[in-house]
Amino acid sequence: MASPIISGRCLRANILHLPPAIRTSIYANTRSFSSTPQRKVDAGSTLTSIAVAVPTAVLDGVHAIGLPWCAAIPVTAILVRGVFGYYIAARPARKRALAHLNLAPLINARAKDDIQQWGSRREQAYDQGTLKRPPAGARKLQLIAMAMWYRIKGGYQLGKAYGAPTFTWQNGINFATLLAFTEAVRIKCGTKEGLLTLLLGPLQWLQDDAPARPVDPAEALAERLAAARESKQQQLLSSDALPDGNALANEYQLPPLNTSAYLDFADPTMKVEGFSWLQDLTIPDTTLILPITLGCIMAANALLRPSVKKQPDTVKDIQEKLQAFDESNDITPENKTSTSKSTSHRDTPKTSAVTNDVLHALEVAEKLNAEIAAKKNKPDRFFVNLSTGKRLSLIFALMFTAIALQMPAALVLYLFGTLATAWLQGRFLDVKYPMRQVIAPCKRQMRYKIKREYSDV
């Protein structure tokens, strides 16, 4: 039969007269709620769970074949970026880029025509007084902006007409898969620091600071009392006398719980299936091996990027072109002598001396260019000689390396596998689908043959 102290209303009236240890024991033994209540699911967590369902299944599938997490994570990154990303995004994007290179003359001509029409309309508006003429600097900026706009517009229209649209759903597929898989890895690590958190960091000032996880007050009180009771249980059993009630009550005042909301989804095997120098993949790499390697991969991707800028012809190239021209026109020494004998002196082309002079001038120019290039390629002018895009890429690589120092090692490992695969994929596409030079109009003045007709006098 239940004790009258534990039953019903008598508990409320008489429990206050008992010592704190007994009150704690009675409360812990008679509570009717669970220590792990049902989680409150909001819309954000539901969408996140749906978004990372497939990436989590892929990661678990690769891990289920027997690979530890230190190998399963980069293997998953290689498979996703190397197979899925190549056939869905990378190869179609390279084919569209090649089509836009072929359409470049038409795009430039249409943009030039559109900008001329826009300029004529603006001049008419200035003359009529409907628009106020801006300063010269503002007009130059307007001209540059409109030229870019008409070029983008013409490229989109012509690309869509010829089956190579500029903007498609495939453009962001690699970035979307990267976000989804990094979120899956982050959730498995049970941490808050991730790629999506980094991107949405500037927008967090729009919302109020929320706790890491909403903890039920009854649950918090029960866990604190249970922890205090367990910590003092051995002392109570070993001592015959009951300790002072006030002292015991003060010792029961534990700090509030601050449990992370992501720890419930963490995979315990992430803490033991790491590298020899880093067993726990849920914490940042204190040896700095993974962050520095990631930064080196990003820097190599920026520096070793091929350039489509046309290089000037060297003397050897010009000699080969002259030889090919002579062979195509069947110009041999015998033909030259026979032709010179059969023609008059004014029709004999004296090209040998002119050609030698031109080649000598080109050799001198090539030596001067080599000397200038040697001066530019000094180590102290390495960063100055880089293009603007490569400079920005190097700065971004340095900044991201500093950010990767605070990320979990598993997340850095996935980013390392993705970026390394992307770099190798780009070099493979450069070999299989090389980017040709942009077709540009010839700037050399051409000589046109005029056919004269004489009428009878």
Coordinates of C-alpha atoms in Angstrom, one line a residue:
M1 CA 0.0 0.0 0.0
A2 CA 1.3 3.4 -0.9
S3 CA 2.6 5.6 1.8
P4 CA 0.4 8.6 2.8
I5 CA 3.4 10.9 2.1
I6 CA 3.5 9.9 -1.6
S7 CA -0.2 9.8 -2.2
G8 CA -2.4 12.7 -3.5
R9 CA -2.9 15.9 -1.6
C10 CA -1.0 14.7 1.4
L11 CA 2.2 15.0 -0.6
R12 CA 1.7 18.7 -1.2
A13 CA 1.0 19.5 2.5
N14 CA 3.7 17.3 4.1
I15 CA 6.5 17.3 1.6
L16 CA 7.7 20.8 2.7
H17 CA 8.4 19.5 6.2
L18 CA 10.9 16.9 5.0
P19 CA 14.6 17.4 4.5
P20 CA 15.8 18.4 0.9
A21 CA 17.3 14.9 0.2
I22 CA 14.1 13.1 0.9
R23 CA 12.0 15.7 -1.0
T24 CA 14.3 15.2 -4.0
S25 CA 14.0 11.4 -3.8
I26 CA 10.2 11.5 -3.6
Y27 CA 9.9 14.0 -6.4
A28 CA 12.2 11.9 -8.7
N29 CA 10.3 8.7 -7.9
T30 CA 6.8 10.1 -8.4
R31 CA 7.2 12.3 -11.5
S32 CA 4.8 11.3 -14.3
F33 CA 6.4 12.9 -17.3
S34 CA 9.2 11.6 -19.6
S35 CA 12.7 13.0 -19.4
T36 CA 12.8 13.2 -23.2
P37 CA 9.6 14.9 -24.3
Q38 CA 8.5 15.1 -27.9
R39 CA 10.4 17.6 -30.0
K40 CA 8.7 20.6 -31.3
V41 CA 9.1 20.4 -35.1
D42 CA 9.0 23.7 -37.0
A43 CA 8.8 24.5 -40.7
G44 CA 12.5 25.2 -41.0
S45 CA 13.6 21.9 -39.5
T46 CA 11.1 20.0 -41.7
L47 CA 12.4 21.6 -44.9
T48 CA 16.0 20.9 -43.8
S49 CA 15.2 17.3 -43.1
I50 CA 13.6 16.9 -46.5
A51 CA 16.6 18.6 -48.2
V52 CA 19.2 16.4 -46.6
A53 CA 17.3 13.1 -46.8
V54 CA 18.9 12.0 -50.1
P55 CA 22.4 13.2 -49.2
T56 CA 22.2 11.5 -45.8
A57 CA 21.1 8.3 -47.5
V58 CA 24.0 8.5 -49.9
L59 CA 26.5 9.1 -47.1
D60 CA 25.1 6.2 -45.1
G61 CA 25.2 3.9 -48.1
V62 CA 28.8 4.6 -48.8
H63 CA 29.6 4.2 -45.1
A64 CA 27.7 0.9 -45.0
I65 CA 30.0 -0.8 -47.5
G66 CA 32.7 -0.8 -44.8
L67 CA 34.6 2.4 -45.3
P68 CA 35.3 4.6 -42.2
W69 CA 34.0 8.2 -42.3
C70 CA 37.5 9.6 -43.1
A71 CA 37.3 7.7 -46.4
A72 CA 33.5 7.6 -47.0
I73 CA 33.2 11.4 -46.9
P74 CA 35.7 12.1 -49.7
V75 CA 34.6 9.1 -51.7
T76 CA 31.0 10.5 -51.6
A77 CA 32.3 13.9 -52.7
I78 CA 34.2 12.4 -55.6
L79 CA 31.1 10.4 -56.8
V80 CA 28.7 13.3 -56.5
R81 CA 30.9 15.9 -58.2
G82 CA 32.7 13.6 -60.6
V83 CA 29.6 11.6 -61.9
F84 CA 26.4 13.5 -61.1
G85 CA 27.9 17.0 -61.4
Y86 CA 29.8 16.1 -64.6
Y87 CA 26.9 14.8 -66.7
I88 CA 24.2 17.1 -65.3
A89 CA 26.1 20.4 -65.0
A90 CA 29.7 20.5 -66.1
R91 CA 29.6 19.0 -69.6
P92 CA 26.4 20.8 -70.7
A93 CA 27.9 24.1 -69.4
R94 CA 31.1 23.6 -71.4
K95 CA 29.1 22.9 -74.6
R96 CA 27.1 26.0 -74.1
A97 CA 30.3 28.0 -73.6
L98 CA 31.7 26.7 -76.9
A99 CA 28.4 27.6 -78.7
H100 CA 28.7 31.1 -77.3
L101 CA 32.2 31.4 -78.6
N102 CA 31.0 30.6 -82.1
L103 CA 28.1 33.1 -81.6
A104 CA 30.5 35.9 -80.3
P105 CA 30.7 37.8 -83.6
L106 CA 27.0 37.9 -84.0
I107 CA 26.5 38.9 -80.4
N108 CA 29.0 41.7 -80.7
A109 CA 27.5 43.0 -83.9
R110 CA 24.0 43.0 -82.4
A111 CA 25.2 44.7 -79.2
K112 CA 27.0 47.3 -81.2
D113 CA 23.9 48.1 -83.3
D114 CA 21.8 48.3 -80.2
I115 CA 24.1 50.6 -78.4
Q116 CA 24.3 52.9 -81.4
Q117 CA 20.5 53.1 -81.6
W118 CA 20.4 53.8 -77.8
G119 CA 23.0 56.5 -78.2
S120 CA 21.1 58.1 -81.1
R121 CA 17.9 58.1 -79.1
R122 CA 19.6 59.7 -76.1
E123 CA 21.1 62.4 -78.2
Q124 CA 17.7 63.2 -79.7
A125 CA 16.3 63.4 -76.2
Y126 CA 19.1 65.7 -75.1
D127 CA 18.6 68.0 -78.1
Q128 CA 14.8 68.2 -77.6
G129 CA 15.2 68.9 -73.9
T130 CA 13.2 66.0 -72.6
L131 CA 16.3 64.7 -70.8
K132 CA 19.0 66.6 -69.1
R133 CA 22.5 66.0 -70.4
P134 CA 24.6 64.3 -67.6
P135 CA 28.3 65.0 -67.1
A136 CA 30.9 63.3 -69.1
G137 CA 31.8 60.8 -66.4
A138 CA 28.2 59.8 -65.8
R139 CA 27.6 59.3 -69.6
K140 CA 30.6 57.1 -69.8
L141 CA 29.3 54.9 -67.0
Q142 CA 25.9 54.8 -68.6
L143 CA 27.5 53.7 -71.9
I144 CA 29.5 50.9 -70.2
A145 CA 26.4 49.7 -68.3
M146 CA 24.2 49.7 -71.4
A147 CA 26.9 47.9 -73.4
M148 CA 27.1 45.2 -70.8
W149 CA 23.3 44.9 -70.7
Y150 CA 22.9 44.7 -74.5
R151 CA 25.7 42.1 -74.7
I152 CA 24.0 39.9 -72.0
K153 CA 20.6 40.4 -73.6
G154 CA 21.9 39.5 -77.1
G155 CA 23.8 36.5 -75.8
Y156 CA 20.7 35.2 -74.0
Q157 CA 18.5 35.7 -77.0
L158 CA 20.9 34.2 -79.6
G159 CA 21.9 31.4 -77.3
K160 CA 18.3 30.4 -76.7
A161 CA 17.6 30.5 -80.4
Y162 CA 20.6 28.2 -81.2
G163 CA 20.0 25.8 -78.3
A164 CA 22.6 27.2 -75.9
P165 CA 20.7 29.4 -73.3
T166 CA 22.8 31.4 -70.9
F167 CA 20.7 30.7 -67.8
T168 CA 19.3 27.2 -67.1
W169 CA 18.4 25.2 -64.1
Q170 CA 21.6 23.3 -64.6
N171 CA 23.7 26.4 -63.7
G172 CA 23.2 26.0 -59.9
I173 CA 23.0 22.3 -59.6
N174 CA 26.6 21.9 -58.4
F175 CA 26.2 24.6 -55.7
A176 CA 22.8 23.1 -54.6
T177 CA 24.3 19.7 -54.2
L178 CA 27.3 21.1 -52.3
L179 CA 24.9 22.9 -49.8
A180 CA 22.8 19.8 -49.3
F181 CA 25.7 17.4 -48.7
T182 CA 27.5 19.9 -46.4
E183 CA 24.3 20.3 -44.4
A184 CA 24.0 16.5 -44.1
V185 CA 27.6 16.2 -42.9
R186 CA 27.1 19.1 -40.5
I187 CA 24.0 17.5 -39.0
K188 CA 25.9 14.2 -38.6
C189 CA 28.6 16.1 -36.7
G190 CA 26.0 17.7 -34.4
T191 CA 27.4 21.2 -34.8
K192 CA 26.1 24.5 -35.9
E193 CA 29.0 25.7 -37.9
G194 CA 28.5 24.8 -41.6
L195 CA 28.5 26.3 -45.1
L196 CA 24.9 27.3 -45.0
T197 CA 25.3 28.9 -41.6
L198 CA 28.3 30.8 -43.0
L199 CA 26.2 32.1 -46.0
L200 CA 23.2 33.0 -43.9
G201 CA 25.3 34.7 -41.2
P202 CA 24.8 38.3 -42.4
L203 CA 21.0 37.7 -42.3
Q204 CA 20.9 36.5 -38.7
W205 CA 20.5 40.1 -37.4
L206 CA 17.0 40.0 -38.9
Q207 CA 15.8 37.5 -36.3
D208 CA 16.0 37.6 -32.5
D209 CA 18.5 35.5 -30.7
A210 CA 16.9 32.2 -29.9
P211 CA 18.2 29.5 -27.6
A212 CA 20.1 26.5 -29.0
R213 CA 17.1 24.3 -28.2
P214 CA 13.8 24.9 -26.4
V215 CA 14.0 23.0 -23.1
D216 CA 10.9 22.2 -21.2
P217 CA 11.0 23.7 -17.6
A218 CA 9.9 20.5 -16.0
E219 CA 12.5 18.5 -17.9
A220 CA 15.2 20.9 -16.9
L221 CA 14.2 20.8 -13.2
A222 CA 14.0 17.0 -13.3
E223 CA 17.4 16.6 -14.9
R224 CA 19.0 19.0 -12.4
L225 CA 17.5 17.3 -9.4
A226 CA 18.4 13.8 -10.8
A227 CA 22.0 14.8 -11.4
A228 CA 22.3 16.3 -7.9
R229 CA 20.7 13.2 -6.3
E230 CA 23.1 10.9 -8.2
S231 CA 26.1 13.0 -7.2
K232 CA 25.2 12.8 -3.5
Q233 CA 23.9 9.3 -3.4
Q234 CA 27.1 7.7 -2.4
Q235 CA 27.7 10.3 0.3
L236 CA 24.3 9.7 1.7
L237 CA 24.7 5.9 1.7
S238 CA 28.2 6.1 3.3
S239 CA 27.2 8.5 6.1
D240 CA 24.8 7.5 8.9
A241 CA 23.7 11.1 9.7
L242 CA 21.6 13.1 7.4
P243 CA 23.4 16.3 6.1
D244 CA 22.3 19.8 6.8
G245 CA 19.2 20.6 4.8
N246 CA 20.3 24.1 3.8
A247 CA 23.7 23.0 2.7
L248 CA 22.2 20.2 0.6
A249 CA 19.7 22.5 -0.9
N250 CA 22.4 24.9 -2.0
E251 CA 24.4 22.1 -3.6
Y252 CA 21.4 21.1 -5.6
Q253 CA 21.4 24.5 -7.4
L254 CA 22.9 23.4 -10.8
P255 CA 23.5 25.6 -13.8
P256 CA 20.8 25.7 -16.4
L257 CA 21.0 23.2 -19.3
N258 CA 22.3 24.4 -22.7
T259 CA 21.9 21.4 -24.9
S260 CA 22.6 21.8 -28.6
A261 CA 19.7 21.1 -30.8
Y262 CA 21.9 19.2 -33.3
L263 CA 23.3 16.7 -30.8
D264 CA 20.2 14.5 -31.1
F265 CA 21.1 13.9 -34.8
A266 CA 24.8 13.4 -34.3
D267 CA 26.4 10.1 -35.4
P268 CA 28.6 8.7 -32.6
T269 CA 30.8 6.9 -35.1
M270 CA 32.0 10.3 -36.4
K271 CA 34.0 10.6 -33.2
V272 CA 36.1 7.4 -33.6
E273 CA 36.4 6.9 -37.4
G274 CA 38.9 9.7 -38.2
F275 CA 42.5 9.9 -39.1
S276 CA 45.5 8.8 -37.0
W277 CA 46.2 12.4 -36.0
L278 CA 42.5 13.3 -35.7
Q279 CA 40.1 10.6 -34.5
D280 CA 37.2 12.9 -33.8
L281 CA 35.8 14.4 -37.1
T282 CA 33.2 16.5 -35.3
I283 CA 35.8 19.0 -34.0
P284 CA 38.1 21.4 -36.0
D285 CA 41.5 20.1 -37.1
T286 CA 43.9 21.5 -34.5
T287 CA 46.9 20.3 -36.6
L288 CA 45.8 22.6 -39.5
I289 CA 46.5 19.9 -42.0
L290 CA 43.0 19.8 -43.6
P291 CA 42.4 23.6 -43.7
I292 CA 45.8 24.3 -45.2
T293 CA 45.3 21.6 -47.8
L294 CA 41.9 23.0 -48.7
G295 CA 43.4 26.4 -49.1
C296 CA 46.2 25.1 -51.4
I297 CA 43.6 23.3 -53.6
M298 CA 41.6 26.6 -53.9
A299 CA 44.8 28.5 -54.8
A300 CA 45.9 25.9 -57.4
N301 CA 42.4 26.1 -58.9
A302 CA 42.8 29.8 -59.3
L303 CA 46.4 30.0 -60.5
L304 CA 46.4 27.0 -62.8
R305 CA 43.3 28.1 -64.6
P306 CA 43.9 28.2 -68.4
S307 CA 43.6 31.5 -70.2
V308 CA 41.9 32.0 -73.5
K309 CA 43.8 35.1 -74.2
K310 CA 45.5 35.0 -77.6
Q311 CA 49.2 35.1 -77.5
P312 CA 51.2 37.0 -80.3
D313 CA 52.9 34.9 -82.9
T314 CA 56.5 34.2 -82.5
V315 CA 59.1 34.2 -85.3
K316 CA 58.9 30.4 -85.6
D317 CA 55.2 30.6 -86.0
I318 CA 55.5 33.3 -88.7
Q319 CA 58.1 31.2 -90.6
E320 CA 55.9 28.2 -90.5
K321 CA 53.0 30.2 -91.9
L322 CA 55.2 31.6 -94.7
Q323 CA 56.3 28.1 -95.6
A324 CA 52.8 26.8 -95.6
F325 CA 51.7 29.7 -97.8
D326 CA 54.5 29.0 -100.3
E327 CA 53.6 25.3 -100.3
S328 CA 49.9 26.0 -100.8
N329 CA 50.7 28.3 -103.7
D330 CA 53.4 26.0 -105.2
I331 CA 56.1 28.6 -104.9
T332 CA 59.5 26.8 -105.3
P333 CA 62.9 28.2 -106.3
E334 CA 62.5 26.6 -109.8
N335 CA 59.0 28.2 -110.2
K336 CA 60.4 31.5 -108.9
T337 CA 63.2 31.5 -111.5
S338 CA 61.0 30.5 -114.4
T339 CA 58.4 33.0 -113.4
S340 CA 61.0 35.7 -113.2
K341 CA 62.3 35.0 -116.7
S342 CA 58.9 34.9 -118.3
T343 CA 57.7 38.1 -116.7
S344 CA 59.0 41.6 -117.0
H345 CA 61.1 43.4 -114.4
R346 CA 58.2 45.4 -112.9
D347 CA 56.1 42.3 -112.3
T348 CA 58.9 40.4 -110.5
P349 CA 58.1 40.4 -106.7
K350 CA 61.1 41.1 -104.6
T351 CA 59.8 39.5 -101.5
S352 CA 62.9 37.7 -100.2
A353 CA 64.6 40.9 -99.0
V354 CA 61.4 42.2 -97.5
T355 CA 60.7 38.9 -95.8
N356 CA 64.2 38.8 -94.3
D357 CA 63.9 42.3 -93.0
V358 CA 60.5 41.5 -91.4
L359 CA 61.8 38.4 -89.8
H360 CA 64.9 40.2 -88.4
A361 CA 62.6 42.9 -86.9
L362 CA 60.4 40.2 -85.4
E363 CA 63.5 38.5 -83.8
V364 CA 64.5 41.8 -82.3
A365 CA 61.0 42.4 -81.0
E366 CA 60.9 38.9 -79.6
K367 CA 64.1 39.4 -77.7
L368 CA 62.8 42.6 -76.2
N369 CA 59.5 40.9 -75.2
A370 CA 61.5 38.1 -73.5
E371 CA 63.6 40.7 -71.5
I372 CA 60.4 42.5 -70.5
A373 CA 58.7 39.2 -69.5
A374 CA 61.8 38.2 -67.4
K375 CA 61.6 41.5 -65.5
K376 CA 57.9 41.0 -64.9
N377 CA 58.2 37.4 -63.8
K378 CA 60.3 38.3 -60.7
P379 CA 59.1 36.8 -57.4
D380 CA 58.5 40.2 -55.9
R381 CA 56.1 41.1 -58.8
F382 CA 54.2 37.8 -58.8
F383 CA 50.9 39.2 -57.3
V384 CA 51.1 42.3 -59.4
N385 CA 51.3 40.4 -62.7
L386 CA 48.2 38.3 -61.9
S387 CA 44.9 39.2 -63.4
T388 CA 42.1 40.7 -61.3
G389 CA 40.1 37.4 -61.3
K390 CA 43.1 35.4 -60.0
R391 CA 43.8 38.0 -57.4
L392 CA 40.3 37.8 -56.1
S393 CA 40.4 34.0 -56.1
L394 CA 43.6 34.0 -54.1
I395 CA 42.1 36.4 -51.5
F396 CA 39.0 34.3 -51.3
A397 CA 41.1 31.2 -50.8
L398 CA 43.0 32.8 -47.9
M399 CA 39.8 34.0 -46.3
F400 CA 38.1 30.6 -46.6
T401 CA 41.2 28.9 -45.2
A402 CA 40.8 31.1 -42.1
I403 CA 37.1 30.2 -41.8
A404 CA 37.8 26.5 -42.3
L405 CA 39.9 26.6 -39.1
Q406 CA 36.6 26.8 -37.1
M407 CA 34.7 24.2 -39.1
P408 CA 34.4 20.5 -38.2
A409 CA 37.0 18.3 -39.8
A410 CA 34.4 16.2 -41.6
L411 CA 33.0 19.3 -43.4
V412 CA 36.5 20.4 -44.4
L413 CA 37.1 16.9 -45.7
Y414 CA 34.0 17.0 -47.9
L415 CA 34.9 20.4 -49.3
F416 CA 38.5 19.2 -50.0
G417 CA 37.1 16.2 -52.0
T418 CA 34.7 18.4 -53.9
L419 CA 37.2 21.1 -54.9
A420 CA 39.9 18.6 -55.9
T421 CA 37.4 16.7 -58.1
A422 CA 36.2 20.0 -59.6
W423 CA 39.8 21.0 -60.5
L424 CA 40.5 17.6 -62.2
Q425 CA 37.2 17.8 -63.9
G426 CA 38.0 21.2 -65.4
R427 CA 41.4 20.0 -66.7
F428 CA 39.6 17.0 -68.3
L429 CA 37.1 19.3 -70.0
D430 CA 40.0 21.5 -71.3
V431 CA 41.4 18.4 -73.0
K432 CA 38.2 17.0 -74.3
Y433 CA 36.4 20.2 -75.1
P434 CA 39.1 22.9 -75.4
M435 CA 38.0 26.5 -75.3
R436 CA 38.9 28.1 -78.7
Q437 CA 39.9 31.6 -79.2
V438 CA 37.1 34.2 -79.5
I439 CA 36.4 35.0 -83.1
A440 CA 37.3 38.6 -83.7
P441 CA 37.3 40.7 -86.9
C442 CA 40.6 41.1 -88.6
K443 CA 42.3 44.5 -88.0
R444 CA 44.7 44.3 -90.9
Q445 CA 43.9 46.5 -93.9
M446 CA 43.0 44.3 -96.8
R447 CA 43.8 45.2 -100.4
Y448 CA 40.9 44.6 -102.8
K449 CA 41.5 43.8 -106.4
I450 CA 39.6 46.2 -108.7
K451 CA 38.5 45.0 -112.1
R452 CA 38.6 47.7 -114.6
E453 CA 36.5 47.6 -117.7
Y454 CA 37.3 49.8 -120.7
S455 CA 34.5 50.6 -123.1
D456 CA 35.0 51.0 -126.8
V457 CA 36.0 54.5 -127.7

